[in-house]
Amino acid sequence: MNIRQMGKLTRHFDAYFGQTDSLVLHPTEDPDPLHIDVLLYPPNAKYPFWKMATMGASDFNMPPAPHTLSRYNEYMMFMDKSEDFEDRETVGWYYNKLMMVAHYPVLEGIHVTYGHSFEWGLQEEEKVFDCETDEDEMIGAFLELPEIIEDPGILRCKLGIFKTVACLQVVLLNRAEIDRLLEIGPQQFSEFLCPEQGRPHFLSQRHRSPQF
């Protein structure tokens, strides 16, 4: 991703999150096949939770697919305000999970979009940010529309004449939620995450809590 595109994408997230105080996280090593940075935004008055957004995942032009939002994706993840993002290990854990999703379509050579799910289970995770790990409760993720953000314009960012990026939300899931997703299907699961009435379930957590 060139400097001009990075600027456009940063301004896009700045505008829709309502803040300009992001910190850029770089991988400790340049992993194959893409260099992907992450913008980390602290909680603010409008959206009182942490936000992570990839910058560079859209360098991969996914294979064509019907009924999709774009052939280029960037990814967001939202975390509870109580998380200690002053702690390097905490930052690294969430960063690695977001990178697993961002690198997956590239490594597999496939197209992913809204409604797609991932399950990594007990497989060894690709670590692109040096941190300690423990036995994970979260064993998968679901790609959702970022409906918690008030303005739906956040979903698309135009980086060039022929390149419009879809900005999708990653929601980390535990075993019970993966099983529920497999039972009811992606559309109903999306409705569970973002119901028309009631509290949305949008936070990615290391350990599931009532805040979800």
XYZ file of N, CA, C and O in Angstrom:
848
model
N 0.853 -1.184 0.000
C 0.000 0.000 0.000
C 0.890 1.237 0.000
O 1.790 1.369 0.844
N 0.643 2.148 -0.959
C 1.492 3.330 -1.048
C 1.050 4.402 -0.042
O 0.005 4.294 0.605
N 1.859 5.439 0.086
C 1.616 6.475 1.099
C 0.272 7.168 0.881
O -0.459 7.459 1.833
N -0.066 7.423 -0.383
C -1.338 8.096 -0.675
C -2.521 7.232 -0.220
O -3.471 7.743 0.393
N -2.468 5.945 -0.521
C -3.550 5.054 -0.101
C -3.618 4.927 1.419
O -4.706 4.899 1.996
N -2.461 4.872 2.064
C -2.439 4.807 3.525
C -3.086 6.045 4.132
O -3.848 5.953 5.107
N -2.804 7.202 3.547
C -3.409 8.439 4.026
C -4.916 8.430 3.859
O -5.664 8.844 4.764
N -5.393 7.974 2.697
C -6.836 7.913 2.456
C -7.529 6.974 3.439
O -8.592 7.303 3.991
N -6.920 5.808 3.663
C -7.542 4.835 4.556
C -7.542 5.344 5.996
O -8.542 5.205 6.717
N -6.447 5.959 6.411
C -6.390 6.516 7.769
C -7.442 7.603 7.949
O -8.151 7.641 8.963
N -7.566 8.481 6.976
C -8.577 9.543 7.073
C -9.986 8.961 7.080
O -10.897 9.514 7.719
N -10.177 7.862 6.364
C -11.483 7.191 6.352
C -11.853 6.728 7.760
O -12.946 7.049 8.263
N -10.955 5.991 8.405
C -11.250 5.515 9.753
C -11.335 6.678 10.738
O -12.205 6.678 11.625
N -10.458 7.665 10.599
C -10.526 8.845 11.467
C -11.911 9.481 11.419
O -12.496 9.824 12.454
N -12.423 9.650 10.210
C -13.700 10.340 10.033
C -14.851 9.560 10.658
O -15.701 10.129 11.356
N -14.886 8.245 10.440
C -16.031 7.466 10.905
C -15.935 7.103 12.379
O -16.971 6.897 13.036
N -14.720 7.032 12.922
C -14.572 6.811 14.362
C -14.655 8.125 15.136
O -14.816 8.120 16.347
N -14.516 9.250 14.436
C -14.600 10.550 15.080
C -13.396 10.888 15.927
O -13.536 11.533 16.970
N -12.195 10.505 15.474
C -10.981 10.792 16.222
C -9.762 10.701 15.298
O -9.825 10.069 14.241
N -8.693 11.336 15.716
C -7.477 11.371 14.890
C -6.254 10.967 15.703
O -5.137 11.355 15.376
N -6.463 10.178 16.747
C -5.378 9.867 17.679
C -4.938 8.408 17.608
O -4.603 7.794 18.621
N -4.933 7.827 16.414
C -4.550 6.424 16.287
C -3.044 6.251 16.431
O -2.249 7.142 16.128
N -2.664 5.061 16.888
C -1.278 4.624 16.954
C -1.082 3.555 15.895
O -1.915 2.649 15.758
N 0.010 3.645 15.112
C 0.273 2.661 14.066
C 1.122 1.535 14.638
O 2.212 1.772 15.176
N 0.618 0.294 14.531
C 1.344 -0.890 14.968
C 1.932 -1.580 13.743
O 1.209 -1.854 12.774
N 3.222 -1.861 13.791
C 3.905 -2.543 12.697
C 4.274 -3.962 13.124
O 4.594 -4.190 14.292
N 4.249 -4.927 12.206
C 4.706 -6.272 12.557
C 6.191 -6.252 12.919
O 6.966 -5.481 12.352
N 6.575 -7.087 13.889
C 7.971 -7.130 14.308
C 8.863 -7.694 13.207
O 10.033 -7.373 13.117
N 8.286 -8.561 12.372
C 8.960 -9.069 11.187
C 8.017 -8.886 10.011
O 6.804 -8.888 10.179
N 8.572 -8.716 8.819
C 7.726 -8.530 7.643
C 7.248 -9.900 7.169
O 8.001 -10.643 6.534
N 6.011 -10.290 7.503
C 5.555 -11.633 7.151
C 5.166 -11.734 5.680
O 4.709 -10.764 5.086
N 5.367 -12.902 5.113
C 4.829 -13.177 3.791
C 3.343 -13.457 3.938
O 2.903 -14.047 4.924
N 2.511 -13.097 2.962
C 2.881 -12.458 1.702
C 2.644 -10.952 1.681
O 2.948 -10.306 0.697
N 2.052 -10.390 2.747
C 1.725 -8.962 2.749
C 2.295 -8.288 3.985
O 2.382 -8.885 5.053
N 2.652 -7.013 3.812
C 2.953 -6.173 4.973
C 1.660 -5.474 5.364
O 1.116 -4.681 4.603
N 1.160 -5.786 6.556
C -0.088 -5.200 7.033
C 0.182 -4.500 8.358
O 0.635 -5.133 9.320
N -0.071 -3.203 8.401
C -0.004 -2.456 9.648
C -1.403 -2.415 10.274
O -2.400 -2.786 9.639
N -1.461 -1.958 11.512
C -2.744 -1.844 12.211
C -2.833 -0.476 12.873
O -1.883 -0.020 13.518
N -3.957 0.183 12.686
C -4.262 1.427 13.384
C -4.994 1.080 14.671
O -6.009 0.375 14.655
N -4.478 1.555 15.803
C -5.096 1.322 17.100
C -5.667 2.633 17.624
O -4.933 3.608 17.830
N -6.985 2.657 17.827
C -7.680 3.851 18.302
C -8.169 3.622 19.732
O -8.829 2.612 20.002
N -7.916 4.560 20.647
C -8.426 4.419 22.005
C -9.923 4.719 22.070
O -10.496 5.295 21.135
N -10.571 4.348 23.171
C -11.984 4.728 23.357
C -12.147 6.246 23.310
O -11.280 6.994 23.773
N -13.239 6.704 22.727
C -13.552 8.136 22.731
C -15.009 8.321 23.147
O -15.709 7.351 23.448
N -15.466 9.551 23.178
C -16.815 9.824 23.652
C -17.875 9.193 22.752
O -18.894 8.680 23.235
N -17.643 9.211 21.453
C -18.639 8.690 20.519
C -18.681 7.166 20.522
O -19.765 6.567 20.500
N -17.507 6.549 20.539
C -17.402 5.096 20.536
C -16.461 4.684 21.667
O -15.247 4.583 21.467
N -17.015 4.437 22.864
C -16.186 4.206 24.047
C -15.645 2.780 24.141
O -15.883 2.062 25.115
N -14.951 2.366 23.097
C -14.274 1.079 23.087
C -13.036 1.206 22.204
O -12.912 2.145 21.416
N -12.099 0.268 22.356
C -10.894 0.257 21.529
C -11.233 -0.214 20.118
O -12.127 -1.051 19.923
N -10.497 0.322 19.129
C -10.693 -0.090 17.748
C -9.335 -0.440 17.139
O -8.360 0.286 17.322
N -9.295 -1.537 16.412
C -8.141 -1.891 15.589
C -8.609 -1.961 14.144
O -9.692 -2.505 13.866
N -7.814 -1.437 13.224
C -8.165 -1.482 11.803
C -6.912 -1.784 10.995
O -5.867 -1.159 11.208
N -7.006 -2.745 10.097
C -5.852 -3.100 9.275
C -5.593 -2.037 8.216
O -6.505 -1.320 7.784
N -4.344 -1.982 7.788
C -3.941 -1.060 6.722
C -2.926 -1.794 5.847
O -1.754 -1.894 6.187
N -3.423 -2.359 4.753
C -2.563 -3.109 3.850
C -3.149 -4.433 3.401
O -2.696 -5.009 2.406
N -4.176 -4.939 4.091
C -4.803 -6.192 3.685
C -5.391 -6.097 2.287
O -5.444 -7.081 1.538
N -5.821 -4.898 1.908
C -6.451 -4.705 0.589
C -5.442 -4.693 -0.554
O -5.831 -4.550 -1.718
N -4.174 -4.881 -0.260
C -3.207 -5.069 -1.349
C -3.431 -6.398 -2.062
O -2.944 -6.599 -3.177
N -4.151 -7.300 -1.424
C -4.479 -8.581 -2.059
C -5.789 -8.460 -2.834
O -6.833 -8.125 -2.271
N -5.713 -8.722 -4.128
C -6.883 -8.723 -4.998
C -7.474 -10.130 -4.974
O -6.936 -11.052 -5.599
N -8.557 -10.307 -4.231
C -9.133 -11.634 -4.062
C -9.725 -12.144 -5.380
O -10.103 -11.355 -6.244
N -9.814 -13.464 -5.544
C -10.444 -14.013 -6.743
C -11.887 -13.529 -6.861
O -12.533 -13.223 -5.853
N -12.404 -13.450 -8.083
C -13.803 -13.011 -8.262
C -14.769 -13.932 -7.525
O -14.530 -15.131 -7.389
N -15.874 -13.352 -7.065
C -16.920 -14.125 -6.393
C -18.244 -13.400 -6.587
O -18.281 -12.165 -6.632
N -19.348 -14.144 -6.724
C -20.662 -13.494 -6.876
C -21.150 -12.920 -5.556
O -20.761 -13.369 -4.470
N -21.995 -11.909 -5.633
C -22.701 -11.362 -4.468
C -21.721 -10.959 -3.360
O -21.883 -11.334 -2.193
N -20.720 -10.201 -3.735
C -19.736 -9.767 -2.757
C -19.720 -8.248 -2.669
O -20.313 -7.549 -3.504
N -19.038 -7.729 -1.664
C -18.954 -6.285 -1.474
C -17.794 -5.682 -2.241
O -17.876 -4.552 -2.713
N -16.696 -6.407 -2.344
C -15.504 -5.908 -3.015
C -14.514 -7.058 -3.178
O -14.615 -8.081 -2.486
N -13.549 -6.872 -4.068
C -12.443 -7.835 -4.166
C -11.276 -7.422 -3.283
O -10.232 -8.071 -3.290
N -11.463 -6.345 -2.521
C -10.419 -5.847 -1.627
C -11.027 -5.625 -0.243
O -12.043 -4.943 -0.119
N -10.404 -6.186 0.776
C -10.907 -6.041 2.138
C -9.881 -5.397 3.067
O -8.672 -5.640 2.934
N -10.376 -4.608 4.007
C -9.650 -4.274 5.223
C -10.544 -4.728 6.382
O -11.747 -4.960 6.193
N -9.955 -4.860 7.568
C -10.669 -5.487 8.678
C -10.567 -4.644 9.944
O -9.528 -4.048 10.221
N -11.657 -4.618 10.718
C -11.717 -3.888 11.983
C -12.069 -4.860 13.101
O -12.772 -5.853 12.877
N -11.620 -4.543 14.301
C -11.998 -5.309 15.474
C -12.185 -4.334 16.629
O -11.397 -3.387 16.776
N -13.223 -4.550 17.433
C -13.563 -3.638 18.521
C -13.441 -4.369 19.853
O -13.927 -5.499 20.008
N -12.794 -3.731 20.844
C -12.510 -4.337 22.130
C -13.015 -3.464 23.272
O -13.063 -2.243 23.142
N -13.348 -4.088 24.385
C -13.898 -3.375 25.534
C -12.915 -2.334 26.058
O -11.695 -2.540 26.053
N -13.453 -1.231 26.551
C -12.615 -0.139 27.044
C -11.786 -0.533 28.252
O -10.786 0.119 28.570
N -12.185 -1.599 28.945
C -11.451 -2.025 30.132
C -10.162 -2.776 29.803
O -9.338 -3.002 30.687
N -9.968 -3.153 28.547
C -8.743 -3.869 28.163
C -7.523 -2.962 28.348
O -7.571 -1.765 28.031
N -6.440 -3.542 28.819
C -5.216 -2.781 29.085
C -4.325 -2.772 27.848
O -3.479 -3.643 27.676
N -4.508 -1.782 27.005
C -3.696 -1.694 25.801
C -2.388 -0.949 26.034
O -1.662 -0.650 25.089
N -2.083 -0.682 27.303
C -0.730 -0.266 27.657
C 0.174 -1.488 27.787
O 1.394 -1.371 27.784
N -0.436 -2.651 27.911
C 0.290 -3.910 28.077
C 0.606 -4.518 26.717
O -0.297 -4.808 25.931
N 1.886 -4.705 26.437
C 2.320 -5.202 25.127
C 1.733 -6.577 24.809
O 1.338 -6.853 23.678
N 1.636 -7.435 25.815
C 1.133 -8.786 25.567
C -0.343 -8.758 25.171
O -0.786 -9.493 24.297
N -1.118 -7.869 25.795
C -2.534 -7.720 25.433
C -2.675 -7.213 24.004
O -3.464 -7.744 23.213
N -1.908 -6.186 23.671
C -1.931 -5.665 22.296
C -1.579 -6.774 21.311
O -2.241 -6.963 20.282
N -0.524 -7.522 21.636
C -0.071 -8.574 20.735
C -1.088 -9.664 20.518
O -1.232 -10.178 19.397
N -1.820 -10.026 21.571
C -2.820 -11.089 21.432
C -3.906 -10.675 20.440
O -4.249 -11.439 19.526
N -4.450 -9.486 20.594
C -5.502 -9.030 19.678
C -4.946 -8.800 18.271
O -5.611 -9.110 17.272
N -3.745 -8.247 18.198
C -3.106 -8.017 16.905
C -2.978 -9.338 16.143
O -3.300 -9.427 14.954
N -2.493 -10.380 16.816
C -2.309 -11.667 16.146
C -3.617 -12.231 15.622
O -3.664 -12.801 14.516
N -4.684 -12.103 16.394
C -5.970 -12.627 15.943
C -6.447 -11.871 14.696
O -6.955 -12.476 13.743
N -6.291 -10.568 14.702
C -6.698 -9.785 13.535
C -5.846 -10.150 12.322
O -6.354 -10.261 11.198
N -4.559 -10.382 12.534
C -3.681 -10.750 11.428
C -4.009 -12.134 10.870
O -3.884 -12.374 9.663
N -4.427 -13.053 11.732
C -4.818 -14.377 11.242
C -5.943 -14.269 10.229
O -5.943 -14.942 9.195
N -6.917 -13.413 10.527
C -8.032 -13.210 9.602
C -7.561 -12.485 8.342
O -7.895 -12.876 7.216
N -6.756 -11.438 8.503
C -6.326 -10.629 7.360
C -5.457 -11.421 6.389
O -5.516 -11.208 5.168
N -4.631 -12.339 6.900
C -3.743 -13.113 6.030
C -4.419 -14.355 5.441
O -3.926 -14.913 4.454
N -5.534 -14.766 6.024
C -6.149 -16.026 5.605
C -6.505 -16.072 4.114
O -6.134 -17.040 3.417
N -7.221 -15.084 3.571
C -7.560 -15.176 2.139
C -6.336 -15.170 1.239
O -6.354 -15.778 0.162
N -5.272 -14.504 1.669
C -4.051 -14.463 0.864
C -3.386 -15.836 0.860
O -3.007 -16.371 -0.195
N -3.225 -16.423 2.036
C -2.545 -17.707 2.153
C -3.327 -18.828 1.474
O -2.740 -19.751 0.910
N -4.670 -18.735 1.526
C -5.508 -19.777 0.929
C -5.899 -19.474 -0.507
O -6.438 -20.342 -1.198
N -5.666 -18.243 -0.959
C -6.025 -17.862 -2.319
C -7.520 -17.866 -2.557
O -7.984 -18.244 -3.644
N -8.293 -17.423 -1.559
C -9.748 -17.468 -1.670
C -10.350 -16.085 -1.457
O -9.661 -15.141 -1.079
N -11.639 -15.995 -1.680
C -12.399 -14.762 -1.484
C -13.186 -14.880 -0.182
O -13.875 -15.863 0.061
N -13.097 -13.868 0.676
C -13.909 -13.834 1.891
C -14.649 -12.502 1.933
O -14.162 -11.485 1.453
N -15.839 -12.537 2.525
C -16.646 -11.326 2.629
C -17.597 -11.462 3.816
O -17.449 -12.386 4.643
N -18.549 -10.552 3.900
C -19.534 -10.569 4.983
C -20.185 -11.940 5.109
O -20.616 -12.532 4.112
N -20.243 -12.465 6.333
C -20.853 -13.766 6.586
C -19.879 -14.911 6.588
O -20.239 -16.032 6.956
N -18.620 -14.647 6.203
C -17.617 -15.709 6.197
C -17.135 -15.943 7.624
O -17.019 -15.016 8.419
N -16.833 -17.196 7.954
C -16.330 -17.524 9.285
C -15.023 -18.289 9.178
O -14.704 -18.885 8.145
N -14.270 -18.252 10.259
C -12.969 -18.909 10.355
C -12.947 -19.722 11.639
O -13.500 -19.301 12.653
N -12.284 -20.859 11.615
C -12.064 -21.631 12.830
C -10.642 -22.155 12.807
O -10.261 -22.900 11.915
N -9.846 -21.739 13.785
C -8.457 -22.211 13.828
C -8.251 -23.252 14.911
O -7.266 -23.981 14.896
N -9.170 -23.364 15.856
C -9.132 -24.448 16.818
C -7.785 -24.615 17.491
O -7.189 -23.672 17.998
N -7.255 -25.827 17.471
C -6.007 -26.138 18.153
C -4.808 -26.028 17.234
O -3.697 -26.376 17.620
N -5.017 -25.573 15.995
C -3.903 -25.433 15.073
C -2.964 -24.337 15.565
O -3.367 -23.382 16.222
N -1.690 -24.478 15.215
C -0.721 -23.466 15.615
C -1.016 -22.169 14.885
O -1.189 -22.143 13.671
N -1.059 -21.089 15.638
C -1.378 -19.802 15.057
C -0.146 -19.151 14.450
O 0.958 -19.299 14.953
N -0.351 -18.407 13.371
C 0.716 -17.584 12.815
C 0.859 -16.338 13.685
O -0.085 -15.595 13.892
N 2.038 -16.120 14.221
C 2.267 -14.979 15.104
C 3.084 -13.942 14.357
O 4.211 -14.198 13.964
N 2.498 -12.780 14.135
C 3.199 -11.708 13.431
C 3.509 -10.556 14.368
O 3.991 -9.524 13.947
N 3.219 -10.757 15.652
C 3.554 -9.765 16.667
C 4.045 -10.544 17.865
O 3.353 -11.424 18.361
N 5.250 -10.286 18.323
C 5.883 -11.078 19.366
C 5.163 -10.904 20.699
O 5.125 -9.815 21.248
N 4.557 -11.963 21.213
C 3.880 -11.888 22.503
C 3.738 -13.279 23.080
O 3.846 -14.286 22.381
N 3.482 -13.327 24.387
C 3.210 -14.593 25.043
C 1.775 -15.013 24.733
O 0.904 -14.187 24.474
N 1.514 -16.304 24.763
C 0.157 -16.792 24.523
C -0.249 -17.748 25.630
O 0.567 -18.286 26.355
N -1.537 -17.967 25.787
C -2.036 -18.980 26.694
C -3.077 -19.793 25.933
O -3.293 -19.593 24.751
N -3.687 -20.751 26.615
C -4.716 -21.540 25.959
C -5.898 -20.644 25.650
O -6.466 -20.010 26.532
N -6.286 -20.577 24.396
C -7.279 -19.602 23.960
C -8.700 -20.136 24.073
O -8.997 -21.254 23.646
N -9.568 -19.291 24.602
C -10.993 -19.567 24.560
C -11.540 -19.273 23.170
O -12.447 -19.964 22.693
N -10.996 -18.252 22.509
C -11.484 -17.856 21.196
C -10.801 -18.681 20.120
O -9.583 -18.632 19.963
N -11.603 -19.447 19.402
C -11.046 -20.388 18.430
C -11.493 -20.080 16.998
O -11.241 -20.862 16.088
N -12.150 -18.961 16.799
C -12.612 -18.622 15.457
C -13.076 -17.185 15.383
O -12.972 -16.422 16.342
N -13.594 -16.826 14.213
C -14.044 -15.447 13.993
C -15.124 -15.430 12.923
O -15.247 -16.350 12.113
N -15.890 -14.350 12.929
C -16.978 -14.140 11.975
C -16.818 -12.756 11.376
O -16.505 -11.794 12.089
N -17.012 -12.651 10.065
C -16.957 -11.357 9.388
C -18.352 -10.751 9.345
O -19.278 -11.322 8.776
N -18.452 -9.575 9.946
C -19.737 -8.900 10.103
C -19.676 -7.522 9.459
O -18.591 -6.969 9.237
N -20.828 -6.958 9.139
C -20.897 -5.553 8.758
C -20.693 -4.706 10.013
O -21.194 -5.064 11.085
N -19.988 -3.584 9.919
C -19.703 -2.771 11.111
C -20.903 -1.930 11.536
O -20.866 -0.698 11.534
N -21.984 -2.607 11.919
C -23.244 -1.912 12.191
C -23.212 -1.096 13.478
O -24.081 -0.245 13.690
N -22.255 -1.342 14.342
C -22.162 -0.558 15.573
C -21.727 0.878 15.268
O -21.953 1.786 16.060
N -21.109 1.082 14.106
C -20.711 2.422 13.682
C -21.923 3.091 13.040
O -22.540 2.550 12.126
N -22.240 4.266 13.518
C -23.488 4.949 13.164
C -23.645 5.181 11.666
O -24.720 4.975 11.094
N -22.600 5.626 11.012
C -22.664 5.952 9.582
C -22.260 4.735 8.758
O -21.120 4.277 8.835
N -23.174 4.178 7.947
C -22.853 2.989 7.157
C -21.800 3.236 6.084
O -21.294 2.283 5.485
N -21.440 4.504 5.859
C -20.401 4.813 4.885
C -19.054 4.231 5.245
O -18.172 4.120 4.382
N -18.867 3.817 6.506
C -17.589 3.223 6.903
C -17.311 1.931 6.143
O -16.163 1.513 6.012
N -18.350 1.301 5.623
C -18.200 0.002 4.965
C -17.328 0.066 3.725
O -16.654 -0.909 3.388
N -17.308 1.203 3.037
C -16.555 1.289 1.780
C -15.619 2.499 1.790
O -16.011 3.592 2.184
N -14.399 2.256 1.338
C -13.399 3.324 1.228
C -12.809 3.281 -0.174
O -12.244 2.260 -0.591
N -12.934 4.370 -0.906
C -12.427 4.449 -2.274
C -10.955 4.855 -2.249
O -10.619 5.984 -1.881
N -10.088 3.945 -2.616
C -8.647 4.212 -2.612
C -8.111 4.624 -3.980
O -6.990 5.115 -4.082
N -8.907 4.418 -5.020
C -8.482 4.780 -6.369
C -9.642 4.663 -7.324
O -10.751 4.258 -6.946
N -9.393 5.013 -8.576
C -10.467 4.997 -9.581
C -11.082 3.612 -9.699
O -12.299 3.456 -9.823
N -10.255 2.578 -9.642
C -10.742 1.212 -9.835
C -10.615 0.371 -8.564
O -10.627 -0.857 -8.643
N -10.494 1.024 -7.417
C -10.289 0.260 -6.186
C -11.108 0.853 -5.037
O -10.772 1.901 -4.500
N -12.174 0.142 -4.686
C -12.967 0.476 -3.521
C -12.882 -0.693 -2.542
O -13.154 -1.839 -2.907
N -12.490 -0.398 -1.326
C -12.221 -1.413 -0.316
C -13.445 -1.604 0.574
O -14.113 -0.634 0.952
N -13.745 -2.865 0.914
C -14.771 -3.168 1.911
C -14.103 -3.254 3.281
O -13.110 -3.964 3.450
N -14.620 -2.520 4.245
C -14.079 -2.508 5.605
C -15.017 -3.333 6.486
O -16.107 -2.879 6.849
N -14.601 -4.547 6.820
C -15.445 -5.506 7.515
C -15.042 -5.642 8.977
O -13.875 -5.477 9.325
N -16.016 -5.978 9.808
C -15.745 -6.170 11.231
C -15.459 -7.636 11.525
O -16.170 -8.525 11.053
N -14.429 -7.876 12.319
C -14.089 -9.213 12.804
C -14.629 -9.360 14.220
O -14.367 -8.519 15.078
N -15.403 -10.433 14.457
C -15.880 -10.754 15.805
C -15.303 -12.106 16.195
O -15.555 -13.109 15.521
N -14.497 -12.146 17.261
C -13.918 -13.391 17.726
C -14.970 -14.250 18.414
O -15.834 -13.741 19.133
N -14.889 -15.572 18.212
C -15.906 -16.492 18.717
C -15.282 -17.630 19.516
O -14.179 -18.092 19.193
N -16.028 -18.106 20.524
C -15.593 -19.288 21.266
C -16.288 -20.531 20.709
O -17.042 -20.455 19.734
N -16.049 -21.675 21.341
C -16.575 -22.938 20.822
C -18.102 -22.944 20.760
O -18.698 -23.373 19.762
N -18.746 -22.460 21.803
C -20.212 -22.471 21.835
C -20.790 -21.598 20.729
O -21.802 -21.951 20.105
N -20.154 -20.459 20.469
C -20.647 -19.553 19.431
C -20.389 -20.097 18.035
O -21.223 -19.934 17.136
N -19.256 -20.769 17.846
C -19.002 -21.439 16.566
C -20.072 -22.503 16.324
O -20.620 -22.622 15.214
N -20.384 -23.283 17.347
C -21.406 -24.323 17.209
C -22.765 -23.709 16.881
O -23.522 -24.239 16.056
N -23.080 -22.589 17.521
C -24.355 -21.919 17.227
C -24.387 -21.410 15.797
O -25.403 -21.536 15.108
N -23.274 -20.841 15.338
C -23.177 -20.367 13.957
C -23.403 -21.514 12.975
O -24.142 -21.375 11.986
N -22.780 -22.668 13.234
C -22.926 -23.818 12.348
C -24.367 -24.338 12.357
O -24.852 -24.850 11.347
N -25.047 -24.185 13.489
C -26.415 -24.683 13.608
C -27.419 -23.790 12.895
O -28.314 -24.286 12.189
N -27.283 -22.473 13.040
C -28.324 -21.573 12.521
C -27.940 -20.885 11.213
O -28.786 -20.283 10.554
N -26.681 -20.937 10.824
C -26.248 -20.327 9.570
C -25.819 -18.881 9.743
O -26.164 -18.225 10.737
N -25.054 -18.354 8.780
C -24.467 -17.018 8.930
C -25.473 -15.879 8.995
O -25.254 -14.900 9.700
N -26.597 -15.966 8.264
C -27.547 -14.864 8.270
C -28.212 -14.712 9.633
O -28.291 -13.608 10.189
N -28.684 -15.814 10.184
C -29.310 -15.739 11.504
C -28.284 -15.397 12.577
O -28.603 -14.711 13.553
N -27.047 -15.856 12.407
C -26.024 -15.526 13.388
C -25.721 -14.034 13.351
O -25.517 -13.410 14.395
N -25.699 -13.453 12.161
C -25.509 -12.016 12.037
C -26.637 -11.265 12.725
O -26.408 -10.239 13.380
N -27.857 -11.767 12.605
C -28.999 -11.137 13.265
C -28.892 -11.260 14.783
O -29.347 -10.372 15.519
N -28.295 -12.358 15.261
C -28.036 -12.492 16.693
C -27.010 -11.459 17.153
O -27.169 -10.832 18.210
N -25.956 -11.254 16.363
C -24.927 -10.292 16.743
C -25.457 -8.865 16.714
O -25.112 -8.054 17.586
N -26.269 -8.547 15.718
C -26.795 -7.181 15.568
C -28.313 -7.235 15.429
O -28.848 -7.040 14.330
N -29.027 -7.482 16.515
C -30.493 -7.579 16.430
C -31.123 -6.216 16.178
O -30.554 -5.173 16.517
N -32.298 -6.220 15.567
C -33.021 -4.971 15.334
C -33.420 -4.327 16.646
O -33.476 -3.105 16.768
N -33.702 -5.143 17.648
C -34.006 -4.650 18.984
C -33.121 -5.395 19.978
O -32.841 -6.574 19.818
N -32.697 -4.695 21.004
C -31.841 -5.331 21.993
C -30.386 -4.934 21.815
O -30.017 -4.228 20.872
N -29.545 -5.417 22.700
C -28.141 -5.028 22.740
C -27.333 -5.807 21.707
O -27.421 -7.027 21.646
N -26.514 -5.111 20.913
C -25.669 -5.822 19.939
C -24.500 -6.519 20.631
O -24.044 -6.116 21.700
N -24.016 -7.581 20.002
C -22.858 -8.329 20.491
C -21.718 -8.081 19.496
O -21.622 -8.765 18.485
N -20.903 -7.104 19.769
C -19.928 -6.679 18.763
C -18.490 -6.702 19.258
O -17.567 -6.561 18.461
N -18.279 -6.893 20.552
C -16.919 -6.833 21.087
C -16.158 -8.124 20.825
O -16.701 -9.225 20.981
N -14.901 -7.990 20.441
C -13.996 -9.129 20.429
C -13.317 -9.175 21.792
O -12.792 -8.163 22.267
N -13.342 -10.344 22.415
C -12.818 -10.500 23.762
C -11.854 -11.672 23.831
O -11.979 -12.643 23.072
N -10.946 -11.597 24.759
C -10.033 -12.711 25.019
C -10.729 -13.786 25.825
O -10.529 -14.980 25.619
N -11.547 -13.352 26.786
C -12.349 -14.245 27.605
C -13.769 -13.694 27.605
O -13.985 -12.532 27.938
N -14.730 -14.542 27.240
C -16.105 -14.067 27.105
C -16.641 -13.567 28.441
O -16.452 -14.199 29.484
N -17.277 -12.411 28.410
C -17.814 -11.792 29.612
C -19.173 -11.174 29.290
O -19.568 -11.091 28.120
N -19.908 -10.703 30.304
C -21.218 -10.080 30.048
C -21.145 -8.844 29.167
O -22.163 -8.437 28.599
N -19.976 -8.214 29.056
C -19.841 -7.038 28.189
C -20.081 -7.361 26.714
O -20.401 -6.485 25.923
N -19.918 -8.635 26.329
C -20.136 -9.040 24.942
C -21.600 -8.811 24.552
O -21.895 -8.431 23.454
